[in-house]
Short mmCIF file of C-alpha atoms in Angstrom, two decimals:
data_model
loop_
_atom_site.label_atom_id
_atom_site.label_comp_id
_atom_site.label_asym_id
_atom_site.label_seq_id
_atom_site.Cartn_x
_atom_site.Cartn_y
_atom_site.Cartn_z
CA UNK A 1 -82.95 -102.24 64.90
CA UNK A 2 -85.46 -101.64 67.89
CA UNK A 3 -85.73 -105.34 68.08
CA UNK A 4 -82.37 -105.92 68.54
CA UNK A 5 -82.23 -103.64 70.99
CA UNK A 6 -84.95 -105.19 72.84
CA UNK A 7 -83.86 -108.66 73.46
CA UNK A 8 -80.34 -107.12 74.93
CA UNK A 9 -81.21 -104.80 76.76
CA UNK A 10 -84.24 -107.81 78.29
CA UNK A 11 -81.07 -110.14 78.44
CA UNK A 12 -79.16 -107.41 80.35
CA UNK A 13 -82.24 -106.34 82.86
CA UNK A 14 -82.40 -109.91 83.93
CA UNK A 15 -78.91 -109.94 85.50
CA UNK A 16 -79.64 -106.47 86.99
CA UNK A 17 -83.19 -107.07 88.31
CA UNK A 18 -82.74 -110.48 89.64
CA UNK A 19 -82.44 -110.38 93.65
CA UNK A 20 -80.07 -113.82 93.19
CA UNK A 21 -77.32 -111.41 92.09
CA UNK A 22 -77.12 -108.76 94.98
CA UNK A 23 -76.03 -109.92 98.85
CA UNK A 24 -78.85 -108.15 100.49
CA UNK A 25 -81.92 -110.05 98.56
CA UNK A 26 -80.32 -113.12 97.70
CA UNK A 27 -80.95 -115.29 101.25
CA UNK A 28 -84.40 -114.51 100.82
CA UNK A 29 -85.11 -115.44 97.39
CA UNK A 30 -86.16 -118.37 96.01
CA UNK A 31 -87.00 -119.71 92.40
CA UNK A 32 -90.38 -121.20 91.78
CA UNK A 33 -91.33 -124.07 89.68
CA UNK A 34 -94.02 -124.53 87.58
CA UNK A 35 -94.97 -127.20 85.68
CA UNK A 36 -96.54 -127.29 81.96
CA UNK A 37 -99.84 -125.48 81.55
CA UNK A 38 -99.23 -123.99 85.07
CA UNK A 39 -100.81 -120.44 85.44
CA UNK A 40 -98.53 -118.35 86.94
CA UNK A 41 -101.17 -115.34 86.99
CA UNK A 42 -104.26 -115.01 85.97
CA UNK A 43 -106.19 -112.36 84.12
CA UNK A 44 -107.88 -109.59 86.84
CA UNK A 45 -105.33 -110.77 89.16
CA UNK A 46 -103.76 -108.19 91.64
CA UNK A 47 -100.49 -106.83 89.36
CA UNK A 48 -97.86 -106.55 92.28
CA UNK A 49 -94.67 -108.35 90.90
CA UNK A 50 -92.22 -108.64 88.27
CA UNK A 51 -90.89 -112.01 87.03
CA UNK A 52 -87.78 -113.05 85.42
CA UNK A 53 -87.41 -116.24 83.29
CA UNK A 54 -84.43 -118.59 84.63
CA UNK A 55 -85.71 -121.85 82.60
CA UNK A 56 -88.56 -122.82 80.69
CA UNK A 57 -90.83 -120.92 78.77
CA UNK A 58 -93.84 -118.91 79.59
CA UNK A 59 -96.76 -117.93 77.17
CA UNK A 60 -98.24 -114.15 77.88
CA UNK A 61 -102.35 -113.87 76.43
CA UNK A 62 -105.47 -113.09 76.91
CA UNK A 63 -109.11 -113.83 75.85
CA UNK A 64 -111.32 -112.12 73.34
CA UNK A 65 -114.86 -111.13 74.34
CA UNK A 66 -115.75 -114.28 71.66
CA UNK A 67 -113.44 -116.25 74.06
CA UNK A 68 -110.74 -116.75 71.37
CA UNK A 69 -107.47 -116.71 72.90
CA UNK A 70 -104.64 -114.14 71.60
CA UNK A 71 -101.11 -115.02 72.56
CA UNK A 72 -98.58 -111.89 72.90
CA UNK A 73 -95.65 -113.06 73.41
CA UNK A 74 -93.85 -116.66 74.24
CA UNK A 75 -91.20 -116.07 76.28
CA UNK A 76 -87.83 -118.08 77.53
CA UNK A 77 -84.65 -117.98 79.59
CA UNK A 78 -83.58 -114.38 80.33
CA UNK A 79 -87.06 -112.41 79.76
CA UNK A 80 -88.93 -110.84 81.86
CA UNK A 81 -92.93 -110.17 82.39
CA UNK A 82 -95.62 -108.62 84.60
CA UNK A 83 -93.08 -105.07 83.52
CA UNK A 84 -96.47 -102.84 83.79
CA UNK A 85 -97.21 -103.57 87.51
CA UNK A 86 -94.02 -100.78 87.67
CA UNK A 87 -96.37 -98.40 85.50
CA UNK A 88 -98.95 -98.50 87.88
CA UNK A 89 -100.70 -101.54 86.86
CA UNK A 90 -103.05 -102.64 89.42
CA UNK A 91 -104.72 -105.60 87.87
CA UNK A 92 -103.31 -107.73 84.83
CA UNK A 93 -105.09 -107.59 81.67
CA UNK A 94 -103.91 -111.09 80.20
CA UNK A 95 -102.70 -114.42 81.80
CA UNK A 96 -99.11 -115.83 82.03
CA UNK A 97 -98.83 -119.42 81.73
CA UNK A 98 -95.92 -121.99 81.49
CA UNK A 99 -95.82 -123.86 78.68
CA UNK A 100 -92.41 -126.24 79.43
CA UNK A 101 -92.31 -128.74 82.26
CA UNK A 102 -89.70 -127.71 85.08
CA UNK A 103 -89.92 -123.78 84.15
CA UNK A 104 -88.55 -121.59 86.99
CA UNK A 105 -88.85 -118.11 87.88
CA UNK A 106 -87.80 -115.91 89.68
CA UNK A 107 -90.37 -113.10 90.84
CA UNK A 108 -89.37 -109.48 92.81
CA UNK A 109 -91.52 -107.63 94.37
CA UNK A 110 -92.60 -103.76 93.23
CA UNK A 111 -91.22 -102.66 96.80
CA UNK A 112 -87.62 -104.44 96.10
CA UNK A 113 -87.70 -103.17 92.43
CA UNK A 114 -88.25 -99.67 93.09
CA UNK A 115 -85.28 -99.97 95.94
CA UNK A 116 -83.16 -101.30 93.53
CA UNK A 117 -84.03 -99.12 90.86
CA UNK A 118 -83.40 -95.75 93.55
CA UNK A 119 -79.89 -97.37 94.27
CA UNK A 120 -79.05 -97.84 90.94
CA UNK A 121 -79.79 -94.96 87.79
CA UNK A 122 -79.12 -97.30 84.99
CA UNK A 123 -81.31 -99.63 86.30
CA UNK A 124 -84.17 -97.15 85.98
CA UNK A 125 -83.46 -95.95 82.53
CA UNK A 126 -82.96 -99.47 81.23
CA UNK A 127 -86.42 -101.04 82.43
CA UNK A 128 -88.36 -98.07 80.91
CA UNK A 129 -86.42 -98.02 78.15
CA UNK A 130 -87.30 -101.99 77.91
CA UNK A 131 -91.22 -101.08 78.64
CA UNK A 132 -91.15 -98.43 75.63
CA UNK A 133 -89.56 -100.69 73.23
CA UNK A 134 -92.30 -103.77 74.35
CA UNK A 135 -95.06 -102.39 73.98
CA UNK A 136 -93.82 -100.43 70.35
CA UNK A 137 -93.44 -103.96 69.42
CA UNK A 138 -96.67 -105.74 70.87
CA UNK A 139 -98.29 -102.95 69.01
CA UNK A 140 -97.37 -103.63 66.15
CA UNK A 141 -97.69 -107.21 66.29
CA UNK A 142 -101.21 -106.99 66.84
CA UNK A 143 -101.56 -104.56 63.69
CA UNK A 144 -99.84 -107.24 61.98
CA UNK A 145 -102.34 -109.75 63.12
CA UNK A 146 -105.13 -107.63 62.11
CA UNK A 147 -104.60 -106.38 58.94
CA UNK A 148 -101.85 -108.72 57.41
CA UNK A 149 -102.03 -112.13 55.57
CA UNK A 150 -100.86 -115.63 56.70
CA UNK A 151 -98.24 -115.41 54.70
CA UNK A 152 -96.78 -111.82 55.33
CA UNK A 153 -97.14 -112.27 58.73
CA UNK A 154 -95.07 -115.50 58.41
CA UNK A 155 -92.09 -113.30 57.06
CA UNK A 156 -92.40 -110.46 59.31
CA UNK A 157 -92.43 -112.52 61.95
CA UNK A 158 -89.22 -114.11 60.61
CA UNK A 159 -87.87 -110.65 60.16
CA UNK A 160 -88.35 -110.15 63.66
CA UNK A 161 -86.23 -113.44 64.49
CA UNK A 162 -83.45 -112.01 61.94
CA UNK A 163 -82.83 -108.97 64.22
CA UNK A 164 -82.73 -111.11 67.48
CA UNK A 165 -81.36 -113.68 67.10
CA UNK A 166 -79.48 -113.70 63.31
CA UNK A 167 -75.84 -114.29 62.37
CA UNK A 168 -74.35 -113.12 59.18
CA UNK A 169 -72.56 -116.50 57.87
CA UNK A 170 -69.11 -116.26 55.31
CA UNK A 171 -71.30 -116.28 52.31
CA UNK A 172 -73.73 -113.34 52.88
CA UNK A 173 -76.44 -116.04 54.33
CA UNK A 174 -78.23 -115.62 57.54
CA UNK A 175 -78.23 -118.09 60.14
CA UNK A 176 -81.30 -118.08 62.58
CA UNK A 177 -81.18 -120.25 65.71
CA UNK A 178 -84.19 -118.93 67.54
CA UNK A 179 -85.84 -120.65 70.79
CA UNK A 180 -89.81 -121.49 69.14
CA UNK A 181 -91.13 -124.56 67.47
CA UNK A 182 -93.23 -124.19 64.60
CA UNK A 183 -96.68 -124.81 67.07
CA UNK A 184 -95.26 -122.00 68.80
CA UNK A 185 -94.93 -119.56 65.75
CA UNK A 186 -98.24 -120.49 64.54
CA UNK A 187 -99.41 -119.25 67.67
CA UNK A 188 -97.87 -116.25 67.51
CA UNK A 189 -98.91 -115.37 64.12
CA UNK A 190 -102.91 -116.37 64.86
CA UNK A 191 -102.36 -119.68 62.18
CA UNK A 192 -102.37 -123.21 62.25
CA UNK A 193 -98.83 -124.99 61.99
CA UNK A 194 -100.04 -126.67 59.02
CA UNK A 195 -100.72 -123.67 56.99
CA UNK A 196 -97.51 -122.24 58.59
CA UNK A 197 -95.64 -125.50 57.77
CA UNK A 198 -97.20 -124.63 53.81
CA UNK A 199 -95.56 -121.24 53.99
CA UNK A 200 -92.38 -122.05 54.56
CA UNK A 201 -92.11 -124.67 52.36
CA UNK A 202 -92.92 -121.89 49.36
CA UNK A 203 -90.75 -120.32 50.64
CA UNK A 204 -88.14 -122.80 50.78
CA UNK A 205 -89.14 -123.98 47.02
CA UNK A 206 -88.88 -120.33 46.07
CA UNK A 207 -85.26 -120.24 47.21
CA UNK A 208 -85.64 -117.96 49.89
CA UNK A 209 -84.97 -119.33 52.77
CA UNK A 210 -83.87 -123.33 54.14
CA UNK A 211 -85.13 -124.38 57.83
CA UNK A 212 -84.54 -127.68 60.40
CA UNK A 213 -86.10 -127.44 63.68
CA UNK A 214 -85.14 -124.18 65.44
CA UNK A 215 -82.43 -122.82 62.43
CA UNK A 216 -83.47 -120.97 59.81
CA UNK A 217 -80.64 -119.72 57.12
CA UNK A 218 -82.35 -116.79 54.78
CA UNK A 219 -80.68 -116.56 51.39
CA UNK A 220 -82.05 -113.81 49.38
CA UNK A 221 -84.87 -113.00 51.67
CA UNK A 222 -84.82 -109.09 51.58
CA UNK A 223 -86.49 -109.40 48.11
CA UNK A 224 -89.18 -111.46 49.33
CA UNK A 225 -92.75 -110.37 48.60
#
C-alpha cells in the first residue's frame, strides 16, 4: 500500500512544486534539456535544488568503493529528485543522469521551495510525507539487493510495479503497463537482462504471469514462490 501511495502523492507534488503552475515564478522559469547520458548532477556536488521530471527519464546512482555502479531509482514524467537538499543536504551522495534523448526538467530552487512550502501547509506535509515514504522504499530495495536472489528480486520488484501502476481486469487478472524496459529492470534489480529475460520466461511457462514490452498481466501470481 505504501507504494501506491508513493507514486500519487510524487504525481501530485509535481503539479504543486512546479514554479510553471503559480503566476509569480512562472516568467522566470524555464525547462532544461538534457540529452542521453547527460549528468544533470554529479556526486559531491553542492545539493541546492529540487528537480521535477516533465519528459524523459532520469537514472539516480552512485558508485561503490570497488567502482561498481548501484542504480536507485529510474525515474520518468511526473517524479521528482534531489528531495534531500530540503533535509539539509549539503552535498549529493549519488549522481543523476538522463538516460532518454530530449529529457526536460524543471529545477526550483531551496529558497522558492521553502516560500512555497510557508504559503502553502499541504505542500509541506505532502513533500515530507513523500521523503518518508522514499527512502522506506530505497531501503528496502537495497536489502532486497543484498540479501535476495535473482529471481525473488525479479518478483518483488514486479510486486512493486503491481501497486503502482496495476489494474484489476474483468477476470481477476492484473494488467501492468509500467514505464521500464527490461535493460532498465535488470538494472534495478543488480542483473543482467538476459538472466532477467530467463526469469520471466519461468515464470511465464509456470503460468504465472504473460508480458509484451512494457505490459505485464499477473494471473495467479500471489502464490508465486
Amino acid at each position: 500500500m505504501d507504494n501506491k501511495i508513493w507514486y500519487l502523492e510524487e504525481v501530485n507534488l509535481f503539479k504543486i512544486i512546479c514554479p510553471h503552475y503559480y503566476a509569480d515564478y512562472k516568467e522566470s522559469h524555464e525547462f532544461d534539456s538534457y540529452s542521453k547520458k547527460e549528468f544533470i548532477y554529479f556526486t559531491d556536488e553542492p545539493s541546492t535544488k529540487v528537480y521535477l521530471i516533465d519528459k524523459g527519464k532520469v537514472k539516480i546512482a552512485y558508485y561503490t568503493e570497488e567502482g561498481n555502479e548501484v542504480v536507485k531509482a529510474i525515474l520518468s514524467k511526473g517524479e521528482i529528485f534531489g528531495e534531500k537538499t530540503i533535509l539539509g543536504e549539503t552535498k549529493h551522495n549519488e549522481f543523476a543522469q538522463s538516460i532518454e534523448k530530449n529529457t526536460s526538467i524543471c529545477s526550483i530552487s531551496v529558497s522558492e521551495l521553502e516560500s512555497l512550502m510557508l504559503e502553502n501547509r499541504n505542500l509541506s506535509l505532502k513533500l515530507y510525507k513523500f521523503i518518508g515514504l522514499r527512502m522506506k522504499r530505497l531501503e528496502r530495495r537495497l536489502e532486497i539487493l543484498l540479501f535476495k536472489d535473482v529471481r525473488t528480486r525479479t518478483i518483488e520488484f514486479i510486486q512493486e510495479l503491481k501497486d503502482e501502476y496495476g489494474k484489476e481486469l474483468l477476470n481477476g487478472e492484473i494488467l501492468i503497463k509500467h514505464p521500464y524496459s527490461q535493460k532498465e529492470i535488470a538494472t534495478l534489480i543488480g542483473t543482467s537482462r538476459p538472466s532477467l529475460n530467463i526469469i520471466l520466461n519461468n515464470l511465464k511457462e509456470e503460468g504465472y504471469l504473460s508480458f509484451n514490452g512494457k505490459e505485464i498481466i499477473l494471473k495467479k501470481f500471489k502464490s508465486v514462490r
